[in-house]
Short mmCIF file of N, CA and C in Angstrom, two decimals:
data_model
loop_
_atom_site.label_atom_id
_atom_site.label_comp_id
_atom_site.label_asym_id
_atom_site.label_seq_id
_atom_site.Cartn_x
_atom_site.Cartn_y
_atom_site.Cartn_z
N MET A 565 111.91 -4.14 -129.02
CA MET A 565 113.15 -3.81 -129.65
C MET A 565 112.88 -3.52 -131.12
N LYS A 566 113.32 -2.39 -131.58
CA LYS A 566 113.14 -1.99 -132.96
C LYS A 566 114.18 -2.69 -133.83
N LYS A 567 113.70 -3.18 -134.97
CA LYS A 567 114.58 -3.87 -135.90
C LYS A 567 114.26 -3.37 -137.30
N ASP A 568 115.31 -2.94 -138.03
CA ASP A 568 115.12 -2.50 -139.41
C ASP A 568 115.34 -3.69 -140.33
N VAL A 569 114.38 -3.91 -141.22
CA VAL A 569 114.46 -5.04 -142.15
C VAL A 569 114.10 -4.58 -143.56
N ILE A 570 114.38 -5.43 -144.52
CA ILE A 570 114.06 -5.16 -145.92
C ILE A 570 112.89 -6.05 -146.32
N CYS A 571 111.88 -5.47 -146.94
CA CYS A 571 110.72 -6.22 -147.40
C CYS A 571 111.17 -7.18 -148.50
N PRO A 572 110.87 -8.48 -148.35
CA PRO A 572 111.29 -9.44 -149.38
C PRO A 572 110.50 -9.30 -150.68
N HIS A 573 109.38 -8.61 -150.65
CA HIS A 573 108.55 -8.47 -151.84
C HIS A 573 108.90 -7.24 -152.67
N CYS A 574 109.09 -6.09 -152.00
CA CYS A 574 109.34 -4.85 -152.75
C CYS A 574 110.76 -4.31 -152.58
N GLY A 575 111.51 -4.84 -151.60
CA GLY A 575 112.89 -4.40 -151.38
C GLY A 575 113.05 -3.12 -150.60
N LYS A 576 111.95 -2.53 -150.12
CA LYS A 576 112.04 -1.28 -149.36
C LYS A 576 112.29 -1.58 -147.88
N PRO A 577 113.06 -0.72 -147.22
CA PRO A 577 113.28 -0.92 -145.78
C PRO A 577 112.06 -0.51 -144.96
N TYR A 578 111.86 -1.17 -143.84
CA TYR A 578 110.82 -0.78 -142.89
C TYR A 578 111.27 -1.23 -141.50
N SER A 579 110.62 -0.69 -140.49
CA SER A 579 110.95 -1.03 -139.10
C SER A 579 109.85 -1.90 -138.51
N CYS A 580 110.26 -2.86 -137.72
CA CYS A 580 109.29 -3.66 -136.98
C CYS A 580 109.80 -3.76 -135.54
N TYR A 581 108.90 -4.13 -134.65
CA TYR A 581 109.24 -4.22 -133.24
C TYR A 581 109.06 -5.66 -132.79
N ARG A 582 110.06 -6.16 -132.09
CA ARG A 582 110.01 -7.53 -131.58
C ARG A 582 109.92 -7.44 -130.06
N ASN A 583 108.69 -7.46 -129.56
CA ASN A 583 108.43 -7.36 -128.13
C ASN A 583 107.93 -8.69 -127.61
N PRO A 584 108.04 -8.92 -126.31
CA PRO A 584 107.47 -10.16 -125.74
C PRO A 584 105.97 -10.22 -126.01
N THR A 585 105.48 -11.43 -126.21
CA THR A 585 104.06 -11.65 -126.44
C THR A 585 103.35 -11.79 -125.09
N PRO A 586 102.26 -11.06 -124.85
CA PRO A 586 101.58 -11.14 -123.56
C PRO A 586 100.72 -12.40 -123.44
N THR A 587 100.87 -13.05 -122.31
CA THR A 587 100.08 -14.24 -121.99
C THR A 587 99.56 -14.12 -120.57
N THR A 588 98.72 -15.05 -120.19
CA THR A 588 98.21 -15.10 -118.82
C THR A 588 98.06 -16.54 -118.38
N ASP A 589 98.32 -16.80 -117.13
CA ASP A 589 98.13 -18.10 -116.50
C ASP A 589 97.36 -17.88 -115.21
N VAL A 590 96.68 -18.92 -114.75
CA VAL A 590 95.97 -18.83 -113.48
C VAL A 590 96.26 -20.07 -112.65
N VAL A 591 96.62 -19.84 -111.39
CA VAL A 591 96.71 -20.93 -110.42
C VAL A 591 95.31 -21.05 -109.83
N ILE A 592 94.56 -22.03 -110.34
CA ILE A 592 93.19 -22.26 -109.86
C ILE A 592 93.33 -23.17 -108.64
N TYR A 593 92.89 -22.67 -107.48
CA TYR A 593 93.07 -23.41 -106.23
C TYR A 593 91.73 -23.64 -105.55
N GLU A 594 91.53 -24.87 -105.14
CA GLU A 594 90.34 -25.26 -104.37
C GLU A 594 90.84 -26.01 -103.13
N PRO A 595 90.68 -25.42 -101.93
CA PRO A 595 91.12 -26.12 -100.71
C PRO A 595 90.53 -27.53 -100.64
N GLY A 596 91.36 -28.46 -100.25
CA GLY A 596 90.93 -29.85 -100.16
C GLY A 596 91.11 -30.63 -101.45
N ARG A 597 91.22 -29.93 -102.56
CA ARG A 597 91.43 -30.58 -103.86
C ARG A 597 92.80 -30.26 -104.43
N GLY A 598 93.22 -29.01 -104.29
CA GLY A 598 94.52 -28.61 -104.81
C GLY A 598 94.43 -27.61 -105.94
N VAL A 599 95.44 -27.66 -106.83
CA VAL A 599 95.53 -26.74 -107.95
C VAL A 599 95.23 -27.50 -109.24
N VAL A 600 94.67 -26.78 -110.21
CA VAL A 600 94.36 -27.39 -111.50
C VAL A 600 95.61 -27.39 -112.37
N ILE A 601 95.94 -28.57 -112.87
CA ILE A 601 97.05 -28.75 -113.79
C ILE A 601 96.48 -29.42 -115.04
N ILE A 602 96.87 -28.91 -116.20
CA ILE A 602 96.44 -29.53 -117.45
C ILE A 602 97.58 -30.37 -118.03
N THR A 603 97.22 -31.33 -118.85
CA THR A 603 98.18 -32.05 -119.66
C THR A 603 98.15 -31.38 -121.03
N ARG A 604 99.27 -30.85 -121.48
CA ARG A 604 99.31 -30.11 -122.74
C ARG A 604 99.11 -31.05 -123.93
N ALA A 605 98.26 -30.63 -124.86
CA ALA A 605 98.00 -31.40 -126.07
C ALA A 605 98.97 -31.02 -127.20
N ASN A 606 99.63 -29.86 -127.06
CA ASN A 606 100.54 -29.36 -128.09
C ASN A 606 101.92 -29.10 -127.51
N PRO A 607 102.96 -29.15 -128.35
CA PRO A 607 104.31 -28.84 -127.85
C PRO A 607 104.39 -27.41 -127.33
N PRO A 608 105.17 -27.18 -126.29
CA PRO A 608 105.93 -28.18 -125.56
C PRO A 608 105.00 -29.03 -124.69
N LEU A 609 105.21 -30.33 -124.77
CA LEU A 609 104.37 -31.27 -124.03
C LEU A 609 104.73 -31.26 -122.55
N GLY A 610 103.87 -31.84 -121.75
CA GLY A 610 104.08 -31.90 -120.31
C GLY A 610 102.85 -31.38 -119.59
N TYR A 611 103.04 -31.12 -118.33
CA TYR A 611 101.97 -30.59 -117.50
C TYR A 611 102.17 -29.09 -117.36
N ALA A 612 101.06 -28.37 -117.16
CA ALA A 612 101.16 -26.91 -117.07
C ALA A 612 99.95 -26.33 -116.36
N LEU A 613 100.11 -25.11 -115.93
CA LEU A 613 98.97 -24.32 -115.49
C LEU A 613 98.14 -23.99 -116.71
N PRO A 614 96.84 -23.88 -116.57
CA PRO A 614 96.05 -23.43 -117.71
C PRO A 614 96.35 -21.96 -117.99
N GLY A 615 96.38 -21.62 -119.26
CA GLY A 615 96.66 -20.25 -119.64
C GLY A 615 96.73 -20.10 -121.13
N GLY A 616 97.06 -18.90 -121.58
CA GLY A 616 97.15 -18.68 -123.01
C GLY A 616 97.43 -17.23 -123.34
N PHE A 617 97.32 -16.93 -124.61
CA PHE A 617 97.66 -15.61 -125.12
C PHE A 617 96.54 -14.60 -124.88
N ILE A 618 96.96 -13.37 -124.59
CA ILE A 618 96.04 -12.25 -124.45
C ILE A 618 95.81 -11.69 -125.84
N ASP A 619 94.57 -11.60 -126.25
CA ASP A 619 94.24 -11.08 -127.58
C ASP A 619 94.40 -9.56 -127.62
N GLU A 620 94.67 -9.03 -128.81
CA GLU A 620 94.75 -7.59 -128.98
C GLU A 620 93.43 -6.95 -128.54
N GLY A 621 93.52 -5.90 -127.73
CA GLY A 621 92.34 -5.21 -127.24
C GLY A 621 91.68 -5.88 -126.05
N GLU A 622 92.28 -6.93 -125.53
CA GLU A 622 91.68 -7.69 -124.41
C GLU A 622 92.41 -7.37 -123.11
N GLN A 623 91.68 -7.16 -122.07
CA GLN A 623 92.23 -6.95 -120.73
C GLN A 623 92.81 -8.27 -120.22
N ALA A 624 93.94 -8.22 -119.53
CA ALA A 624 94.60 -9.43 -119.04
C ALA A 624 93.66 -10.27 -118.17
N GLU A 625 92.89 -9.61 -117.29
CA GLU A 625 91.98 -10.34 -116.41
C GLU A 625 90.89 -11.05 -117.21
N ALA A 626 90.38 -10.40 -118.24
CA ALA A 626 89.35 -11.02 -119.08
C ALA A 626 89.93 -12.20 -119.85
N ALA A 627 91.17 -12.05 -120.33
CA ALA A 627 91.83 -13.16 -121.02
C ALA A 627 92.02 -14.35 -120.08
N ALA A 628 92.37 -14.07 -118.83
CA ALA A 628 92.56 -15.16 -117.86
C ALA A 628 91.27 -15.93 -117.64
N VAL A 629 90.18 -15.22 -117.45
CA VAL A 629 88.88 -15.87 -117.24
C VAL A 629 88.48 -16.67 -118.49
N ARG A 630 88.68 -16.08 -119.67
CA ARG A 630 88.35 -16.75 -120.93
C ARG A 630 89.18 -18.02 -121.12
N GLU A 631 90.48 -17.90 -120.92
CA GLU A 631 91.37 -19.05 -121.11
C GLU A 631 91.05 -20.18 -120.13
N MET A 632 90.67 -19.84 -118.90
CA MET A 632 90.33 -20.88 -117.93
C MET A 632 89.11 -21.66 -118.41
N HIS A 633 88.12 -20.95 -118.92
CA HIS A 633 86.92 -21.63 -119.40
C HIS A 633 87.25 -22.50 -120.61
N GLU A 634 88.06 -21.97 -121.54
CA GLU A 634 88.41 -22.72 -122.75
C GLU A 634 89.21 -23.97 -122.43
N GLU A 635 90.16 -23.89 -121.50
CA GLU A 635 91.06 -25.02 -121.25
C GLU A 635 90.58 -25.98 -120.19
N THR A 636 89.72 -25.50 -119.26
CA THR A 636 89.33 -26.36 -118.13
C THR A 636 87.83 -26.51 -117.96
N GLY A 637 87.04 -25.74 -118.69
CA GLY A 637 85.60 -25.76 -118.52
C GLY A 637 85.13 -25.04 -117.26
N LEU A 638 86.06 -24.45 -116.52
CA LEU A 638 85.72 -23.80 -115.25
C LEU A 638 85.43 -22.32 -115.41
N ASP A 639 84.41 -21.86 -114.71
CA ASP A 639 84.13 -20.44 -114.54
C ASP A 639 84.92 -20.03 -113.31
N VAL A 640 85.95 -19.21 -113.49
CA VAL A 640 86.90 -18.89 -112.42
C VAL A 640 86.73 -17.46 -111.95
N GLU A 641 86.74 -17.29 -110.64
CA GLU A 641 86.78 -15.96 -110.03
C GLU A 641 88.23 -15.67 -109.67
N LEU A 642 88.80 -14.61 -110.23
CA LEU A 642 90.17 -14.25 -109.92
C LEU A 642 90.25 -13.71 -108.50
N THR A 643 91.26 -14.18 -107.75
CA THR A 643 91.39 -13.81 -106.34
C THR A 643 92.62 -12.96 -106.05
N GLY A 644 93.55 -12.87 -106.99
CA GLY A 644 94.74 -12.07 -106.76
C GLY A 644 95.72 -12.16 -107.91
N LEU A 645 96.69 -11.26 -107.86
CA LEU A 645 97.79 -11.25 -108.83
C LEU A 645 98.99 -11.89 -108.15
N LEU A 646 99.45 -13.02 -108.67
CA LEU A 646 100.62 -13.69 -108.11
C LEU A 646 101.89 -12.99 -108.55
N GLY A 647 101.97 -12.63 -109.83
CA GLY A 647 103.16 -11.95 -110.33
C GLY A 647 103.20 -11.90 -111.84
N VAL A 648 104.24 -11.26 -112.34
CA VAL A 648 104.50 -11.19 -113.77
C VAL A 648 105.82 -11.92 -114.01
N TYR A 649 105.78 -12.87 -114.93
CA TYR A 649 106.93 -13.72 -115.21
C TYR A 649 107.36 -13.47 -116.65
N SER A 650 108.62 -13.03 -116.84
CA SER A 650 109.00 -12.54 -118.17
C SER A 650 110.41 -12.95 -118.61
N ARG A 651 110.99 -13.96 -117.98
CA ARG A 651 112.32 -14.38 -118.44
C ARG A 651 112.27 -14.72 -119.92
N PRO A 652 113.21 -14.24 -120.71
CA PRO A 652 113.17 -14.49 -122.15
C PRO A 652 113.15 -15.98 -122.52
N ASP A 653 113.64 -16.85 -121.65
CA ASP A 653 113.68 -18.28 -121.96
C ASP A 653 112.54 -19.07 -121.31
N ARG A 654 111.52 -18.39 -120.79
CA ARG A 654 110.45 -19.08 -120.06
C ARG A 654 109.59 -19.95 -120.98
N ASP A 655 109.53 -19.61 -122.27
CA ASP A 655 108.77 -20.37 -123.25
C ASP A 655 109.71 -20.66 -124.42
N PRO A 656 109.94 -21.94 -124.74
CA PRO A 656 110.90 -22.25 -125.82
C PRO A 656 110.43 -21.81 -127.20
N ARG A 657 109.16 -21.47 -127.35
CA ARG A 657 108.63 -21.08 -128.66
C ARG A 657 108.93 -19.63 -129.01
N GLN A 658 108.88 -18.77 -127.99
CA GLN A 658 109.09 -17.34 -128.20
C GLN A 658 109.17 -16.65 -126.85
N HIS A 659 109.63 -15.40 -126.86
CA HIS A 659 109.69 -14.62 -125.62
C HIS A 659 108.27 -14.19 -125.26
N THR A 660 107.80 -14.65 -124.10
CA THR A 660 106.48 -14.28 -123.60
C THR A 660 106.61 -13.59 -122.26
N LEU A 661 105.59 -12.83 -121.93
CA LEU A 661 105.48 -12.16 -120.64
C LEU A 661 104.12 -12.59 -120.08
N SER A 662 104.13 -13.32 -118.97
CA SER A 662 102.87 -13.84 -118.43
C SER A 662 102.45 -13.12 -117.17
N VAL A 663 101.21 -12.65 -117.18
CA VAL A 663 100.56 -12.08 -116.01
C VAL A 663 99.86 -13.27 -115.33
N VAL A 664 100.31 -13.61 -114.12
CA VAL A 664 99.81 -14.81 -113.45
C VAL A 664 98.89 -14.43 -112.29
N PHE A 665 97.68 -14.94 -112.36
CA PHE A 665 96.67 -14.69 -111.34
C PHE A 665 96.44 -15.95 -110.52
N THR A 666 95.78 -15.76 -109.39
CA THR A 666 95.22 -16.89 -108.64
C THR A 666 93.71 -16.80 -108.80
N GLY A 667 93.06 -17.94 -108.65
CA GLY A 667 91.62 -17.94 -108.80
C GLY A 667 90.99 -19.15 -108.15
N ARG A 668 89.68 -19.09 -108.02
CA ARG A 668 88.95 -20.23 -107.46
C ARG A 668 87.80 -20.57 -108.42
N PRO A 669 87.53 -21.85 -108.56
CA PRO A 669 86.44 -22.26 -109.45
C PRO A 669 85.09 -22.04 -108.78
N ARG A 670 84.12 -21.56 -109.54
CA ARG A 670 82.77 -21.40 -108.99
C ARG A 670 82.10 -22.77 -108.82
N ASP A 671 82.42 -23.72 -109.69
CA ASP A 671 81.90 -25.08 -109.61
C ASP A 671 83.02 -26.06 -109.96
N PRO A 672 83.76 -26.55 -108.95
CA PRO A 672 84.90 -27.43 -109.22
C PRO A 672 84.53 -28.71 -109.97
N GLU A 673 83.27 -29.14 -109.84
CA GLU A 673 82.83 -30.36 -110.52
C GLU A 673 82.79 -30.21 -112.03
N ALA A 674 82.83 -28.96 -112.53
CA ALA A 674 82.76 -28.71 -113.97
C ALA A 674 84.11 -28.92 -114.67
N LEU A 675 85.16 -29.26 -113.93
CA LEU A 675 86.49 -29.41 -114.51
C LEU A 675 86.50 -30.47 -115.61
N CYS A 676 86.97 -30.07 -116.79
CA CYS A 676 87.15 -31.00 -117.91
C CYS A 676 88.17 -30.39 -118.86
N ALA A 677 88.89 -31.24 -119.55
CA ALA A 677 89.89 -30.77 -120.50
C ALA A 677 89.21 -30.20 -121.73
N GLY A 678 89.74 -29.12 -122.23
CA GLY A 678 89.20 -28.51 -123.44
C GLY A 678 90.29 -27.76 -124.19
N ASP A 679 89.97 -27.26 -125.36
CA ASP A 679 90.86 -26.44 -126.17
C ASP A 679 92.23 -27.11 -126.34
N ASP A 680 93.30 -26.54 -125.77
CA ASP A 680 94.66 -27.06 -125.95
C ASP A 680 95.06 -28.08 -124.89
N ALA A 681 94.12 -28.54 -124.08
CA ALA A 681 94.43 -29.47 -123.00
C ALA A 681 93.99 -30.89 -123.36
N ALA A 682 94.89 -31.85 -123.14
CA ALA A 682 94.55 -33.26 -123.33
C ALA A 682 93.96 -33.85 -122.06
N GLY A 683 94.15 -33.17 -120.94
CA GLY A 683 93.63 -33.61 -119.65
C GLY A 683 93.66 -32.45 -118.67
N ALA A 684 92.88 -32.57 -117.61
CA ALA A 684 92.85 -31.56 -116.56
C ALA A 684 92.44 -32.22 -115.26
N ALA A 685 93.17 -31.90 -114.17
CA ALA A 685 92.88 -32.52 -112.88
C ALA A 685 93.39 -31.62 -111.76
N PHE A 686 92.84 -31.84 -110.56
CA PHE A 686 93.34 -31.18 -109.36
C PHE A 686 94.50 -32.00 -108.81
N TYR A 687 95.54 -31.31 -108.32
CA TYR A 687 96.69 -31.96 -107.69
C TYR A 687 97.01 -31.21 -106.40
N PRO A 688 97.42 -31.93 -105.35
CA PRO A 688 97.87 -31.24 -104.14
C PRO A 688 99.07 -30.36 -104.48
N PRO A 689 99.16 -29.16 -103.93
CA PRO A 689 100.26 -28.25 -104.26
C PRO A 689 101.64 -28.82 -103.98
N ASP A 690 101.73 -29.79 -103.05
CA ASP A 690 103.03 -30.39 -102.72
C ASP A 690 103.26 -31.73 -103.42
N ASP A 691 102.38 -32.12 -104.33
CA ASP A 691 102.53 -33.39 -105.05
C ASP A 691 102.07 -33.20 -106.50
N LEU A 692 102.87 -32.43 -107.23
CA LEU A 692 102.52 -32.06 -108.60
C LEU A 692 103.12 -33.04 -109.61
N PRO A 693 102.45 -33.22 -110.74
CA PRO A 693 103.00 -34.10 -111.77
C PRO A 693 104.21 -33.45 -112.45
N GLU A 694 105.00 -34.28 -113.10
CA GLU A 694 106.18 -33.79 -113.82
C GLU A 694 106.23 -34.45 -115.18
N PRO A 695 106.86 -33.80 -116.14
CA PRO A 695 107.52 -32.50 -116.06
C PRO A 695 106.54 -31.35 -116.26
N LEU A 696 106.76 -30.29 -115.49
CA LEU A 696 105.98 -29.07 -115.66
C LEU A 696 106.62 -28.24 -116.77
N ALA A 697 105.81 -27.77 -117.70
CA ALA A 697 106.30 -26.98 -118.83
C ALA A 697 106.60 -25.55 -118.39
N PHE A 698 107.32 -24.86 -119.27
CA PHE A 698 107.63 -23.45 -119.09
C PHE A 698 108.31 -23.22 -117.74
N ASP A 699 107.94 -22.15 -117.04
CA ASP A 699 108.48 -21.85 -115.71
C ASP A 699 107.42 -22.11 -114.64
N HIS A 700 106.52 -23.06 -114.92
CA HIS A 700 105.38 -23.28 -114.02
C HIS A 700 105.78 -23.89 -112.68
N ALA A 701 106.91 -24.59 -112.61
CA ALA A 701 107.39 -25.07 -111.30
C ALA A 701 107.73 -23.87 -110.41
N ARG A 702 108.35 -22.87 -110.98
CA ARG A 702 108.70 -21.65 -110.23
C ARG A 702 107.43 -20.92 -109.78
N ILE A 703 106.46 -20.78 -110.70
CA ILE A 703 105.22 -20.11 -110.38
C ILE A 703 104.50 -20.83 -109.24
N LEU A 704 104.46 -22.15 -109.30
CA LEU A 704 103.77 -22.92 -108.26
C LEU A 704 104.54 -22.88 -106.94
N ALA A 705 105.85 -22.77 -106.99
CA ALA A 705 106.64 -22.59 -105.76
C ALA A 705 106.28 -21.25 -105.12
N ASP A 706 106.12 -20.22 -105.94
CA ASP A 706 105.71 -18.91 -105.42
C ASP A 706 104.30 -19.00 -104.82
N PHE A 707 103.42 -19.77 -105.45
CA PHE A 707 102.06 -19.93 -104.91
C PHE A 707 102.10 -20.66 -103.56
N ARG A 708 102.96 -21.66 -103.42
CA ARG A 708 103.08 -22.34 -102.12
C ARG A 708 103.55 -21.38 -101.03
N GLU A 709 104.35 -20.38 -101.42
CA GLU A 709 104.76 -19.33 -100.48
C GLU A 709 103.56 -18.51 -100.02
N VAL A 710 102.62 -18.27 -100.92
CA VAL A 710 101.38 -17.57 -100.56
C VAL A 710 100.59 -18.41 -99.56
N LEU A 711 100.44 -19.70 -99.86
CA LEU A 711 99.69 -20.59 -98.96
C LEU A 711 100.32 -20.65 -97.57
N ALA A 712 101.65 -20.55 -97.52
CA ALA A 712 102.37 -20.60 -96.25
C ALA A 712 102.37 -19.25 -95.52
N GLY A 713 101.83 -18.21 -96.15
CA GLY A 713 101.78 -16.90 -95.52
C GLY A 713 103.06 -16.11 -95.63
N ARG A 714 104.00 -16.54 -96.49
CA ARG A 714 105.28 -15.85 -96.64
C ARG A 714 105.31 -14.92 -97.85
N ARG A 715 104.21 -14.82 -98.54
CA ARG A 715 104.11 -13.96 -99.72
C ARG A 715 102.67 -13.51 -99.85
N THR A 716 102.47 -12.29 -100.35
CA THR A 716 101.11 -11.78 -100.52
C THR A 716 100.77 -11.66 -102.00
N LEU A 717 99.48 -11.52 -102.26
CA LEU A 717 98.99 -11.35 -103.62
C LEU A 717 98.69 -9.88 -103.88
N GLY A 718 98.78 -9.49 -105.13
CA GLY A 718 98.39 -8.14 -105.54
C GLY A 718 96.90 -8.10 -105.86
N ALA A 719 96.38 -6.90 -105.94
CA ALA A 719 94.97 -6.70 -106.24
C ALA A 719 94.70 -7.00 -107.71
N VAL A 720 93.47 -7.37 -107.99
CA VAL A 720 93.03 -7.69 -109.34
C VAL A 720 91.95 -6.69 -109.75
N GLU A 721 92.09 -6.16 -110.94
CA GLU A 721 91.06 -5.29 -111.48
C GLU A 721 90.00 -6.19 -112.12
N LEU A 722 88.75 -5.94 -111.83
CA LEU A 722 87.69 -6.75 -112.43
C LEU A 722 87.69 -6.56 -113.94
N PRO A 723 87.43 -7.62 -114.69
CA PRO A 723 87.35 -7.46 -116.14
C PRO A 723 86.27 -6.45 -116.52
N ALA A 724 86.57 -5.65 -117.51
CA ALA A 724 85.61 -4.66 -117.98
C ALA A 724 84.38 -5.35 -118.57
N ARG A 725 83.23 -4.74 -118.36
CA ARG A 725 81.98 -5.24 -118.95
C ARG A 725 81.71 -4.45 -120.21
N LYS A 726 80.94 -5.02 -121.09
CA LYS A 726 80.58 -4.31 -122.31
C LYS A 726 79.89 -3.00 -121.93
N GLY A 727 80.29 -1.93 -122.58
CA GLY A 727 79.72 -0.62 -122.30
C GLY A 727 80.53 0.20 -121.31
N ASP A 728 81.47 -0.46 -120.55
CA ASP A 728 82.32 0.30 -119.64
C ASP A 728 83.39 1.03 -120.44
N CYS A 729 83.80 2.19 -119.96
CA CYS A 729 84.87 2.94 -120.64
C CYS A 729 86.20 2.65 -119.99
#
């Protein structure tokens, strides 16, 4: 959304755009263990899927893999696109648009809390901790629909490698 404002320093008008901030989350699933849920170290507090902001110039898939390693210590293989979640009230800090993937850990034993996480653990999809932050209860309900065979996943583009165009 374009917004015309006045510069507080020079008094000249200029235009700025207030668009949703792109983020990514991953439902990391390991059969027999469950899904990875982190305990948030920063407000809003609570439990959440691991995720974070997509950096300028970064592919969403690459951001997802990076954020998983930073927050959980896991090297994650993305397995599908669960959906895009963009309700303006999904994050109390600002309007975000999250590209949500599913993934599996290459080494589940490597799970550890890192970066913005105070804790990280596997939970059965039907026995999740509360309160879940943001709209993560909705996202996990959609993931349970995938597990039940009532919903499908979208394809994932592999993250670009250095030197790829």
